[in-house]
Coordinates of C-alpha atoms and ligand atoms in Angstrom, one line a residue:
M241 CA 0.0 0.1 0.0
S242 CA 1.4 3.4 -0.9
S243 CA 0.4 6.6 0.5
D244 CA -1.0 9.2 -1.9
N245 CA 0.3 12.7 -1.8
R246 CA -2.5 14.5 -3.8
T247 CA -3.2 17.9 -2.6
Y248 CA -6.6 19.6 -3.5
R249 CA -7.3 23.3 -3.3
N250 CA -10.5 25.2 -2.8
Y251 CA -12.1 26.6 -6.1
I252 CA -13.1 30.2 -5.7
N253 CA -14.0 32.7 -8.4
G254 CA -12.7 30.4 -11.1
A255 CA -9.4 29.6 -9.6
F256 CA -7.8 26.7 -7.5
V257 CA -6.6 28.6 -4.4
E258 CA -4.5 27.7 -1.2
A259 CA -5.9 27.6 2.3
N260 CA -3.9 27.8 5.5
D261 CA -4.9 24.5 7.0
Y262 CA -5.5 21.0 5.5
L263 CA -7.0 17.8 6.7
E264 CA -6.2 14.1 5.5
V265 CA -8.6 11.9 3.7
R266 CA -8.3 8.1 4.2
N267 CA -9.7 5.1 2.5
P268 CA -12.3 3.5 4.9
A269 CA -11.6 0.0 3.5
N270 CA -7.9 -0.1 4.7
G271 CA -7.0 3.3 6.5
E272 CA -4.6 4.3 3.7
R273 CA -4.1 8.0 3.3
L274 CA -5.5 9.3 0.0
S275 CA -5.1 13.1 -0.1
R276 CA -5.0 16.6 1.8
V277 CA -7.8 19.0 1.4
P278 CA -8.3 22.5 2.7
V279 CA -10.0 23.2 6.1
S280 CA -11.6 26.4 5.0
A281 CA -11.8 29.3 7.5
G282 CA -14.5 31.9 7.7
A283 CA -12.5 34.1 5.4
D284 CA -12.2 31.5 2.6
V285 CA -16.0 30.8 2.8
E286 CA -16.7 34.7 2.7
R287 CA -14.3 34.9 -0.4
A288 CA -16.3 32.1 -2.1
L289 CA -19.6 33.5 -1.2
S290 CA -18.7 37.1 -2.4
A291 CA -17.6 35.6 -5.7
A292 CA -20.8 33.7 -6.1
H293 CA -22.8 36.9 -5.1
D294 CA -20.9 39.1 -7.6
A295 CA -21.1 36.6 -10.4
Q296 CA -24.9 35.9 -10.1
P297 CA -26.6 38.9 -11.8
A298 CA -24.7 38.3 -15.0
W299 CA -25.3 34.7 -14.9
A300 CA -29.0 35.1 -14.4
R301 CA -29.1 37.4 -17.4
L302 CA -27.8 34.6 -19.7
P303 CA -30.5 32.7 -21.6
A304 CA -31.3 29.5 -19.7
V305 CA -30.3 27.5 -22.6
E306 CA -26.9 28.9 -22.5
R307 CA -26.5 28.3 -18.9
A308 CA -27.7 24.6 -19.5
N309 CA -25.0 24.1 -22.2
Y310 CA -22.3 24.2 -19.5
L311 CA -24.2 21.3 -17.7
R312 CA -24.1 19.4 -20.9
L313 CA -20.5 19.9 -21.6
L314 CA -19.7 18.8 -18.0
A315 CA -21.9 15.7 -18.5
D316 CA -19.8 14.7 -21.5
R317 CA -16.4 15.2 -19.7
I318 CA -17.7 13.1 -16.8
R319 CA -18.7 10.2 -19.1
G320 CA -15.2 10.5 -20.7
E321 CA -13.6 9.9 -17.3
A322 CA -16.2 7.7 -15.7
K323 CA -13.8 4.9 -14.6
T324 CA -11.3 7.3 -13.1
L325 CA -14.0 9.2 -11.2
A326 CA -15.6 5.9 -10.0
R327 CA -12.2 4.9 -8.6
V328 CA -11.9 8.2 -6.6
I329 CA -15.4 7.6 -5.1
T330 CA -14.7 4.0 -4.2
E331 CA -11.4 4.8 -2.6
E332 CA -12.5 7.5 -0.3
Q333 CA -16.2 6.3 0.3
G334 CA -16.0 2.6 0.1
K335 CA -18.8 1.6 -2.2
V336 CA -18.1 -1.1 -4.7
S337 CA -16.9 -0.2 -8.2
G338 CA -20.0 -1.1 -10.0
L339 CA -22.1 1.2 -7.8
A340 CA -19.5 4.1 -8.1
E341 CA -19.7 3.7 -11.8
V342 CA -23.5 3.8 -11.7
E343 CA -23.2 7.0 -9.6
V344 CA -20.9 8.6 -12.0
N345 CA -23.0 7.8 -15.1
F346 CA -26.3 8.7 -13.3
T347 CA -24.7 11.9 -12.5
A348 CA -23.9 12.8 -16.1
D349 CA -27.5 11.9 -17.1
Y350 CA -28.8 14.0 -14.3
L351 CA -26.8 17.0 -15.6
D352 CA -28.4 16.4 -19.1
Y353 CA -31.9 16.0 -17.7
M354 CA -31.6 19.2 -15.7
A355 CA -30.3 21.1 -18.8
E356 CA -33.4 19.9 -20.7
W357 CA -35.4 22.2 -18.2
A358 CA -33.9 25.3 -19.7
R359 CA -36.7 25.6 -22.3
R360 CA -39.4 24.5 -19.9
I361 CA -39.0 26.9 -17.1
E362 CA -42.4 28.6 -17.0
G363 CA -44.2 31.5 -15.2
E364 CA -47.9 32.1 -15.2
I365 CA -50.4 34.6 -16.5
I366 CA -53.2 35.2 -14.0
E367 CA -56.6 36.6 -14.7
S368 CA -57.0 40.1 -13.2
D369 CA -60.1 41.6 -11.4
R370 CA -59.3 45.1 -13.2
P371 CA -60.1 45.7 -16.8
G372 CA -57.0 46.3 -19.0
E373 CA -54.7 44.7 -16.4
N374 CA -52.4 41.6 -16.8
I375 CA -50.9 39.8 -13.9
F376 CA -47.7 38.0 -14.7
L377 CA -45.9 35.6 -12.4
F378 CA -42.2 35.3 -13.2
R379 CA -40.0 32.7 -11.8
K380 CA -36.7 34.2 -10.8
P381 CA -33.4 32.6 -9.2
L382 CA -33.0 33.0 -5.5
G383 CA -29.3 34.3 -5.8
V384 CA -26.6 32.3 -4.0
V385 CA -27.1 28.6 -3.0
A386 CA -24.9 26.9 -0.4
G387 CA -24.9 23.2 -0.9
I388 CA -23.7 21.1 2.0
L389 CA -23.1 17.6 1.1
P390 CA -23.0 14.1 2.9
W391 CA -20.6 11.3 2.1
N392 CA -23.0 8.5 0.9
F393 CA -23.6 9.6 -2.7
P394 CA -21.2 12.5 -2.7
F395 CA -20.6 12.8 -6.5
F396 CA -24.3 12.6 -7.5
L397 CA -25.3 14.9 -4.9
I398 CA -23.1 17.7 -6.2
A399 CA -25.2 17.6 -9.3
R400 CA -28.4 17.2 -7.5
K401 CA -27.8 20.5 -6.0
M402 CA -25.8 22.6 -8.5
A403 CA -27.6 21.5 -11.7
P404 CA -31.2 22.8 -10.9
A405 CA -29.5 25.8 -9.1
L406 CA -27.5 26.8 -12.2
V407 CA -30.0 26.1 -14.9
T408 CA -32.4 28.6 -13.0
G409 CA -29.9 31.3 -12.7
N410 CA -28.4 30.8 -9.2
T411 CA -24.7 30.7 -8.4
V412 CA -23.3 28.0 -6.0
V413 CA -20.9 27.4 -3.1
I414 CA -20.4 23.7 -2.3
K415 CA -19.0 22.2 0.8
P416 CA -18.4 18.5 0.5
S417 CA -18.3 16.1 3.5
E418 CA -14.8 15.9 5.1
E419 CA -15.0 12.2 4.5
T420 CA -15.4 12.5 0.7
P421 CA -14.1 15.7 -0.7
N422 CA -11.7 14.3 -3.4
N423 CA -14.5 13.4 -5.8
C424 CA -15.9 17.0 -5.5
F425 CA -12.6 18.5 -6.5
E426 CA -12.4 16.1 -9.5
F427 CA -15.9 17.2 -10.5
T428 CA -14.7 20.8 -10.0
R429 CA -11.6 20.1 -12.3
L430 CA -13.8 19.0 -15.2
L431 CA -16.2 22.1 -14.6
D432 CA -13.3 24.4 -14.9
Q433 CA -12.4 22.8 -18.1
V434 CA -15.8 23.7 -19.7
G435 CA -15.2 27.5 -19.2
L436 CA -17.9 28.3 -16.7
P437 CA -17.8 32.0 -15.9
A438 CA -15.8 32.7 -12.8
G439 CA -17.6 32.8 -9.5
V440 CA -20.7 30.8 -10.7
F441 CA -19.6 27.6 -8.9
N442 CA -17.2 27.5 -5.9
V443 CA -16.0 24.8 -3.6
V444 CA -14.7 25.1 -0.1
S445 CA -13.8 22.0 1.9
G446 CA -13.8 21.6 5.5
D447 CA -15.5 20.4 8.6
G448 CA -19.1 21.1 9.6
A449 CA -18.5 23.0 12.6
S450 CA -16.3 25.6 11.2
T451 CA -16.7 25.8 7.3
G452 CA -20.3 24.5 7.2
Q453 CA -21.3 26.8 10.0
A454 CA -19.7 29.8 8.4
L455 CA -21.7 29.1 5.2
T456 CA -25.0 28.7 6.8
A457 CA -24.7 31.8 9.0
S458 CA -23.7 34.2 6.2
P459 CA -26.1 36.8 5.0
L460 CA -24.8 36.3 1.5
V461 CA -26.5 32.9 1.2
D462 CA -30.0 32.9 -0.3
M463 CA -30.8 29.2 0.1
I464 CA -29.2 26.4 1.9
S465 CA -29.5 22.9 0.3
F466 CA -28.5 20.2 2.7
T467 CA -28.5 16.5 2.8
G468 CA -27.4 14.7 6.0
S469 CA -28.6 14.0 9.5
V470 CA -31.6 15.3 11.4
D471 CA -29.3 16.8 14.2
T472 CA -27.2 18.7 11.6
G473 CA -30.4 19.8 9.6
S474 CA -31.8 21.2 12.9
R475 CA -28.6 23.1 13.6
I476 CA -28.6 24.4 10.1
M477 CA -32.2 25.7 10.4
R478 CA -31.2 27.6 13.7
S479 CA -28.2 29.1 11.9
A480 CA -30.4 30.2 9.0
A481 CA -33.0 31.7 11.2
D482 CA -31.0 34.9 11.8
N483 CA -31.0 35.8 8.1
I484 CA -34.3 34.0 7.4
T485 CA -32.3 32.1 4.7
K486 CA -34.4 29.5 2.8
V487 CA -33.6 25.9 3.7
N488 CA -34.0 22.7 1.7
L489 CA -33.3 19.6 3.8
E490 CA -33.1 16.0 3.1
L491 CA -32.5 14.4 6.4
G492 CA -32.6 10.6 6.0
G493 CA -35.1 7.9 6.8
K494 CA -36.1 4.9 8.5
A495 CA -37.8 3.2 5.5
P496 CA -40.4 0.5 6.4
A497 CA -40.9 -2.5 4.1
I498 CA -44.3 -4.1 4.4
V499 CA -44.4 -7.7 3.3
L500 CA -47.9 -9.1 3.1
D501 CA -49.0 -12.7 3.1
D502 CA -49.9 -12.8 -0.7
A503 CA -46.6 -11.3 -1.7
D504 CA -44.1 -12.8 -4.0
I505 CA -41.7 -13.7 -1.1
D506 CA -38.7 -14.5 -3.3
L507 CA -39.2 -11.0 -5.0
A508 CA -39.5 -9.3 -1.6
V509 CA -36.3 -11.0 -0.3
K510 CA -34.2 -10.2 -3.3
A511 CA -35.3 -6.6 -3.4
I512 CA -35.0 -5.9 0.3
R513 CA -31.6 -7.7 0.6
A514 CA -30.3 -5.7 -2.2
S515 CA -31.6 -2.5 -0.8
R516 CA -30.0 -3.3 2.7
I517 CA -26.6 -4.1 1.4
I518 CA -26.2 -1.5 -1.3
N519 CA -23.7 1.1 -0.2
T520 CA -23.4 -0.9 3.0
G521 CA -26.8 0.2 4.1
Q522 CA -25.9 3.8 4.1
V523 CA -28.7 5.1 2.0
C524 CA -31.4 7.3 3.1
N525 CA -34.1 5.4 1.1
C526 CA -33.0 1.7 1.7
A527 CA -35.3 -0.7 3.7
E528 CA -34.4 0.0 7.3
R529 CA -37.1 -2.2 9.0
V530 CA -39.4 -5.0 7.9
Y531 CA -43.1 -5.7 8.9
V532 CA -44.0 -9.0 7.8
Q533 CA -47.4 -10.7 8.0
R534 CA -47.5 -13.6 10.3
G535 CA -48.3 -16.3 7.8
V536 CA -45.3 -15.6 5.8
A537 CA -42.9 -14.6 8.5
D538 CA -41.0 -17.6 9.0
E539 CA -40.4 -18.2 5.2
F540 CA -39.3 -14.6 4.8
A541 CA -37.0 -14.5 7.7
D542 CA -35.4 -17.8 6.8
K543 CA -34.8 -16.9 3.2
I544 CA -33.6 -13.2 3.9
A545 CA -31.1 -14.5 6.5
R546 CA -29.7 -17.0 4.2
A547 CA -29.5 -14.4 1.4
M548 CA -27.8 -11.8 3.7
A549 CA -25.3 -14.4 4.9
D550 CA -24.3 -15.2 1.3
T551 CA -23.3 -11.5 0.8
T552 CA -19.6 -11.1 0.0
Y553 CA -17.8 -8.1 1.3
G554 CA -14.3 -6.7 1.9
D555 CA -12.0 -4.0 0.3
P556 CA -13.8 -3.1 -3.0
L557 CA -10.4 -2.2 -4.7
A558 CA -8.6 -5.2 -3.7
Q559 CA -11.5 -7.5 -4.4
P560 CA -13.5 -5.9 -7.3
D561 CA -16.2 -8.5 -7.4
I562 CA -17.5 -8.3 -3.8
E563 CA -21.0 -7.0 -3.3
M564 CA -20.4 -4.7 -0.2
G565 CA -17.7 -2.5 1.1
P566 CA -16.9 -0.9 4.5
L567 CA -18.8 1.6 6.4
I568 CA -17.7 5.2 6.1
N569 CA -15.7 5.6 9.4
R570 CA -15.1 4.4 13.0
E571 CA -18.1 6.4 14.2
G572 CA -20.4 4.8 11.8
L573 CA -19.1 1.4 12.6
D574 CA -19.4 1.9 16.4
K575 CA -22.9 3.1 15.9
V576 CA -24.0 -0.1 14.3
V577 CA -22.2 -2.2 16.8
A578 CA -23.9 -0.5 19.6
M579 CA -27.4 -0.5 18.1
V580 CA -27.2 -4.3 17.4
E581 CA -26.0 -4.9 20.9
R582 CA -28.8 -3.1 22.4
A583 CA -31.3 -4.8 20.2
T584 CA -30.2 -8.3 21.2
Q585 CA -30.1 -7.3 24.9
D586 CA -33.7 -6.0 24.4
G587 CA -34.8 -9.4 23.1
A588 CA -34.2 -9.5 19.4
E589 CA -33.0 -12.8 18.0
L590 CA -29.9 -12.7 15.8
L591 CA -30.5 -14.7 12.6
T592 CA -27.1 -14.0 11.0
G593 CA -24.2 -11.7 11.3
G594 CA -24.1 -9.3 14.4
R595 CA -20.3 -8.8 14.4
V596 CA -17.5 -6.5 13.2
A597 CA -15.9 -8.4 10.2
D598 CA -12.3 -8.8 11.1
L599 CA -10.5 -8.1 7.9
G600 CA -7.4 -6.7 9.5
A601 CA -8.2 -3.1 8.7
G602 CA -11.2 -0.9 7.7
F603 CA -14.7 -0.5 9.1
H604 CA -16.3 -3.7 8.1
Y605 CA -19.6 -5.2 9.6
Q606 CA -21.2 -8.5 8.9
P607 CA -24.6 -8.4 6.9
T608 CA -27.2 -8.9 9.9
V609 CA -30.6 -9.8 10.3
L610 CA -32.6 -9.5 13.6
S611 CA -36.1 -11.1 14.1
G612 CA -38.6 -10.8 16.9
C613 CA -38.2 -6.9 16.9
R614 CA -40.8 -4.8 18.6
S615 CA -41.9 -1.3 17.6
D616 CA -40.6 0.2 20.9
M617 CA -37.0 -0.9 20.3
E618 CA -34.4 1.6 19.2
I619 CA -33.5 -0.7 16.2
M620 CA -36.9 -0.1 14.8
R621 CA -37.0 3.6 15.3
R622 CA -33.5 5.2 14.7
E623 CA -31.7 5.2 11.4
I624 CA -29.0 2.4 11.6
F625 CA -27.1 3.3 8.3
G626 CA -25.5 0.0 8.1
P627 CA -26.2 -3.6 6.7
V628 CA -28.6 -4.6 9.4
L629 CA -32.2 -5.6 8.9
P630 CA -34.6 -5.8 11.9
I631 CA -37.8 -7.7 11.3
Q632 CA -41.2 -7.4 13.2
I633 CA -44.1 -9.7 12.7
V634 CA -47.6 -8.0 12.2
D635 CA -51.1 -9.4 11.9
D636 CA -52.5 -7.4 8.9
L637 CA -51.9 -4.6 6.6
D638 CA -53.5 -1.9 8.9
E639 CA -51.2 -2.9 11.9
A640 CA -48.2 -2.6 9.5
V641 CA -49.2 0.9 8.2
T642 CA -49.9 2.1 11.8
L643 CA -46.5 1.0 13.0
A644 CA -44.8 2.3 9.7
N645 CA -46.4 5.8 10.3
D646 CA -45.4 5.8 13.9
S647 CA -41.9 7.4 13.1
D648 CA -39.9 10.5 13.4
Y649 CA -39.0 9.8 9.7
G650 CA -41.2 10.1 6.5
L651 CA -39.1 9.7 3.5
T652 CA -39.5 6.4 1.7
S653 CA -41.6 3.1 2.3
S654 CA -42.4 -0.1 0.4
V655 CA -45.1 -2.7 0.2
Y656 CA -45.1 -6.2 -1.3
T657 CA -48.3 -7.6 -2.2
R658 CA -50.0 -9.3 -5.5
S659 CA -53.3 -7.4 -4.7
L660 CA -53.8 -4.1 -6.3
A661 CA -56.6 -3.3 -3.8
R662 CA -54.2 -4.0 -0.8
A663 CA -51.5 -1.9 -2.7
M664 CA -53.7 0.9 -3.2
H665 CA -55.0 0.8 0.4
A666 CA -51.5 1.0 1.7
C667 CA -50.7 4.0 -0.5
R668 CA -53.6 5.9 0.6
E669 CA -53.0 5.2 4.3
I670 CA -49.1 5.2 4.5
D671 CA -47.9 8.7 5.5
Y672 CA -44.5 9.0 3.5
G673 CA -43.0 11.1 0.7
E674 CA -42.4 8.1 -1.5
T675 CA -43.8 4.5 -1.6
Y676 CA -42.4 1.7 -3.8
V677 CA -44.7 -1.2 -4.5
N678 CA -43.1 -4.6 -5.1
R679 CA -39.6 -2.9 -5.3
E680 CA -37.1 -0.9 -3.4
N681 CA -35.1 2.2 -4.1
F682 CA -33.9 4.0 -6.1
E683 CA -36.1 7.0 -7.0
A684 CA -36.2 8.5 -10.6
M685 CA -34.7 11.8 -11.5
Q686 CA -38.1 12.9 -13.0
G687 CA -39.9 12.2 -9.6
F688 CA -39.8 14.3 -6.6
H689 CA -37.7 13.0 -3.7
A690 CA -39.1 14.6 -0.5
G691 CA -40.2 13.4 2.9
T692 CA -42.6 14.4 5.7
R693 CA -42.0 14.8 9.4
K694 CA -38.1 14.9 10.4
S695 CA -37.2 13.6 7.0
G696 CA -36.9 17.1 5.8
I697 CA -38.3 20.3 4.2
G698 CA -38.7 20.7 0.4
G699 CA -37.3 18.1 -2.1
A700 CA -35.2 17.4 -5.1
D701 CA -35.6 16.2 -8.7
G702 CA -38.1 16.7 -11.4
K703 CA -40.1 19.9 -12.1
H704 CA -40.9 20.4 -8.3
G705 CA -37.1 20.0 -7.4
L706 CA -36.2 22.6 -10.1
Y707 CA -38.6 25.1 -8.9
E708 CA -37.3 24.7 -5.3
Y709 CA -34.4 27.0 -6.6
T710 CA -36.7 29.7 -7.8
R711 CA -38.9 32.4 -6.2
S712 CA -41.8 34.1 -7.7
H713 CA -42.1 37.9 -8.7
V714 CA -45.6 38.9 -9.6
V715 CA -46.1 42.0 -11.9
Y716 CA -49.4 43.9 -12.2
L717 CA -49.4 45.8 -15.5
E718 CA -52.1 48.2 -16.3
T719 CA -51.9 49.5 -19.9
Ligands
NDP1063 P1 -24.0 15.1 9.1 O1 -25.4 15.6 9.0 O2 -23.3 15.6 10.4 O3 -23.1 15.7 7.9 C1 -23.5 16.1 6.7 C2 -22.8 17.3 6.2 O4 -23.1 18.4 7.1 C3 -21.3 17.2 6.2 O5 -20.8 17.9 5.0 C4 -21.0 17.8 7.4 O6 -19.5 18.4 7.5 C5 -21.9 19.0 7.4 N1 -22.0 19.6 8.8 C6 -22.0 19.1 10.1 N2 -22.2 20.0 11.0 C7 -22.7 21.1 10.4 C8 -23.0 22.5 10.9 N3 -23.1 22.6 12.1 N4 -23.2 23.4 9.9 C9 -23.2 23.1 8.7 N5 -22.7 21.9 8.1 C10 -22.4 20.9 9.0 O7 -23.8 13.6 8.9 P2 -22.7 12.6 9.4 O8 -21.6 12.5 8.3 O9 -22.1 13.0 10.8 O10 -23.5 11.3 9.5 C11 -24.3 10.9 10.7 C12 -25.6 10.3 10.4 O11 -26.3 11.2 9.5 C13 -25.5 9.0 9.7 O12 -25.1 7.8 10.4 C14 -26.9 8.9 9.0 O13 -27.8 8.3 10.0 C15 -27.1 10.4 8.8 N6 -26.8 10.7 7.3 C16 -28.0 10.7 6.4 C17 -27.7 11.0 5.1 C18 -28.9 11.0 4.1 O14 -28.7 10.6 3.1 N7 -29.9 11.7 4.5 C19 -26.4 11.1 4.5 C20 -25.4 11.1 5.6 C21 -25.6 10.8 6.9 P3 -18.3 17.3 8.0 O15 -18.9 15.9 8.0 O16 -17.5 17.4 6.8 O17 -17.8 17.8 9.3

């Protein structure tokens, strides 16, 4: 194993610039050092925000179709370097190479998709009460958007925030997670090559408590677009409150999967297992708890435990064919260990897994299934963010829906049944932002990814996600 001496620099006003302080980025699969990235101080953040603020009026005056062309050029460059970019993601985040490649290509498609909206941004003409008057509702950019990123889909989330922001005429300052900044600087390298006007897109890396906090507290920010934990989302809202800054928050989930007694059990097992191991269970919309109807409970538990036990895992770069990599860091691993321990102490039965996987180095955890869970247990209520599936038995659909809805979270949910009537009943009663019937994640870019309760405010993707980055301006015109 060789140590890597890459040093990345912040991107401010169209140039890569030094910072005073740097932090190290390491590979979670083996602890190897990968790079140094800036810890941006308040002054760095202010410089980036000022650049974005100054660049915004001219950027907004460009026709949307010209703004969109930069996204298309970037998408082409990303496709051209897909393998290299996927490797950068895998080595700092730990996801398997196949998934990293999907993330890179999906990101390019997402940029193209958002670019298509350039000719579809529409205002409204509203009927007036006055003779000779026209009422026009224009859609205008908000100004400067601060995008604060998590580490689980770090490359895609840059595009999910910057593409709708830029096509609608905003400028952007991105703060990647300190766990996964390298891919963001690679994204920025490609964006720099397409000749985007200086100041339109800026990157400042660093930790949340200083760099992130400086971003969210600045009066130069017109919207904060954040993906991450509920606690941090709540802190960001408090910080934004002083300047009445708009927030858009995606704060994770505790997705319930309901398996009814008329379901195709093999399909449910396959989908739920895939959802639970993808990205090592560190996905906001993957099945985090199962409610299975009594008549099929034993069959389901037996099959999913065997399927989870068969999962291959390890260091994704050393063993390219494995299905699952490590957890992101020590904190993530310790959280999973403690939650499983408390669940078994509380009466859950371990069907498979339940231990740290001893691979010599890295943050690996065995794929785990727990049965006999109850709705009052922490494992059924708190986000695990690891390859652990707790199962609770229910008597019928209504009990399952009641338990599913009794949650702080409200992002995604799923139902497995062959009955259209039961599927529709579940969709009417379940109180979530998204429901998958007879499948698991992922969501589509033309949908609208948004949750209720503590899963967040606002949403992303599609027309509704695009318009999150605009405000209205109503003009009353008497002639
Ligand atoms: P956080 O919510 O703490 O971090 C997400 C981003 O917010 C990071 O860029 C972080 O910076 C930044 N941040 C942290 N504190 C502040 C602050 N005060 N002001 C502004 N920005 C801040 O998530 P963690 O990485 O700590 O993960 C913890 C848990 O969050 C996970 O176990 C999971 O349950 C949940 N999570 C949910 C995600 C989702 O998809 N919804 C994604 C990631 C995590 P930095 O980390 O660089 O210090």
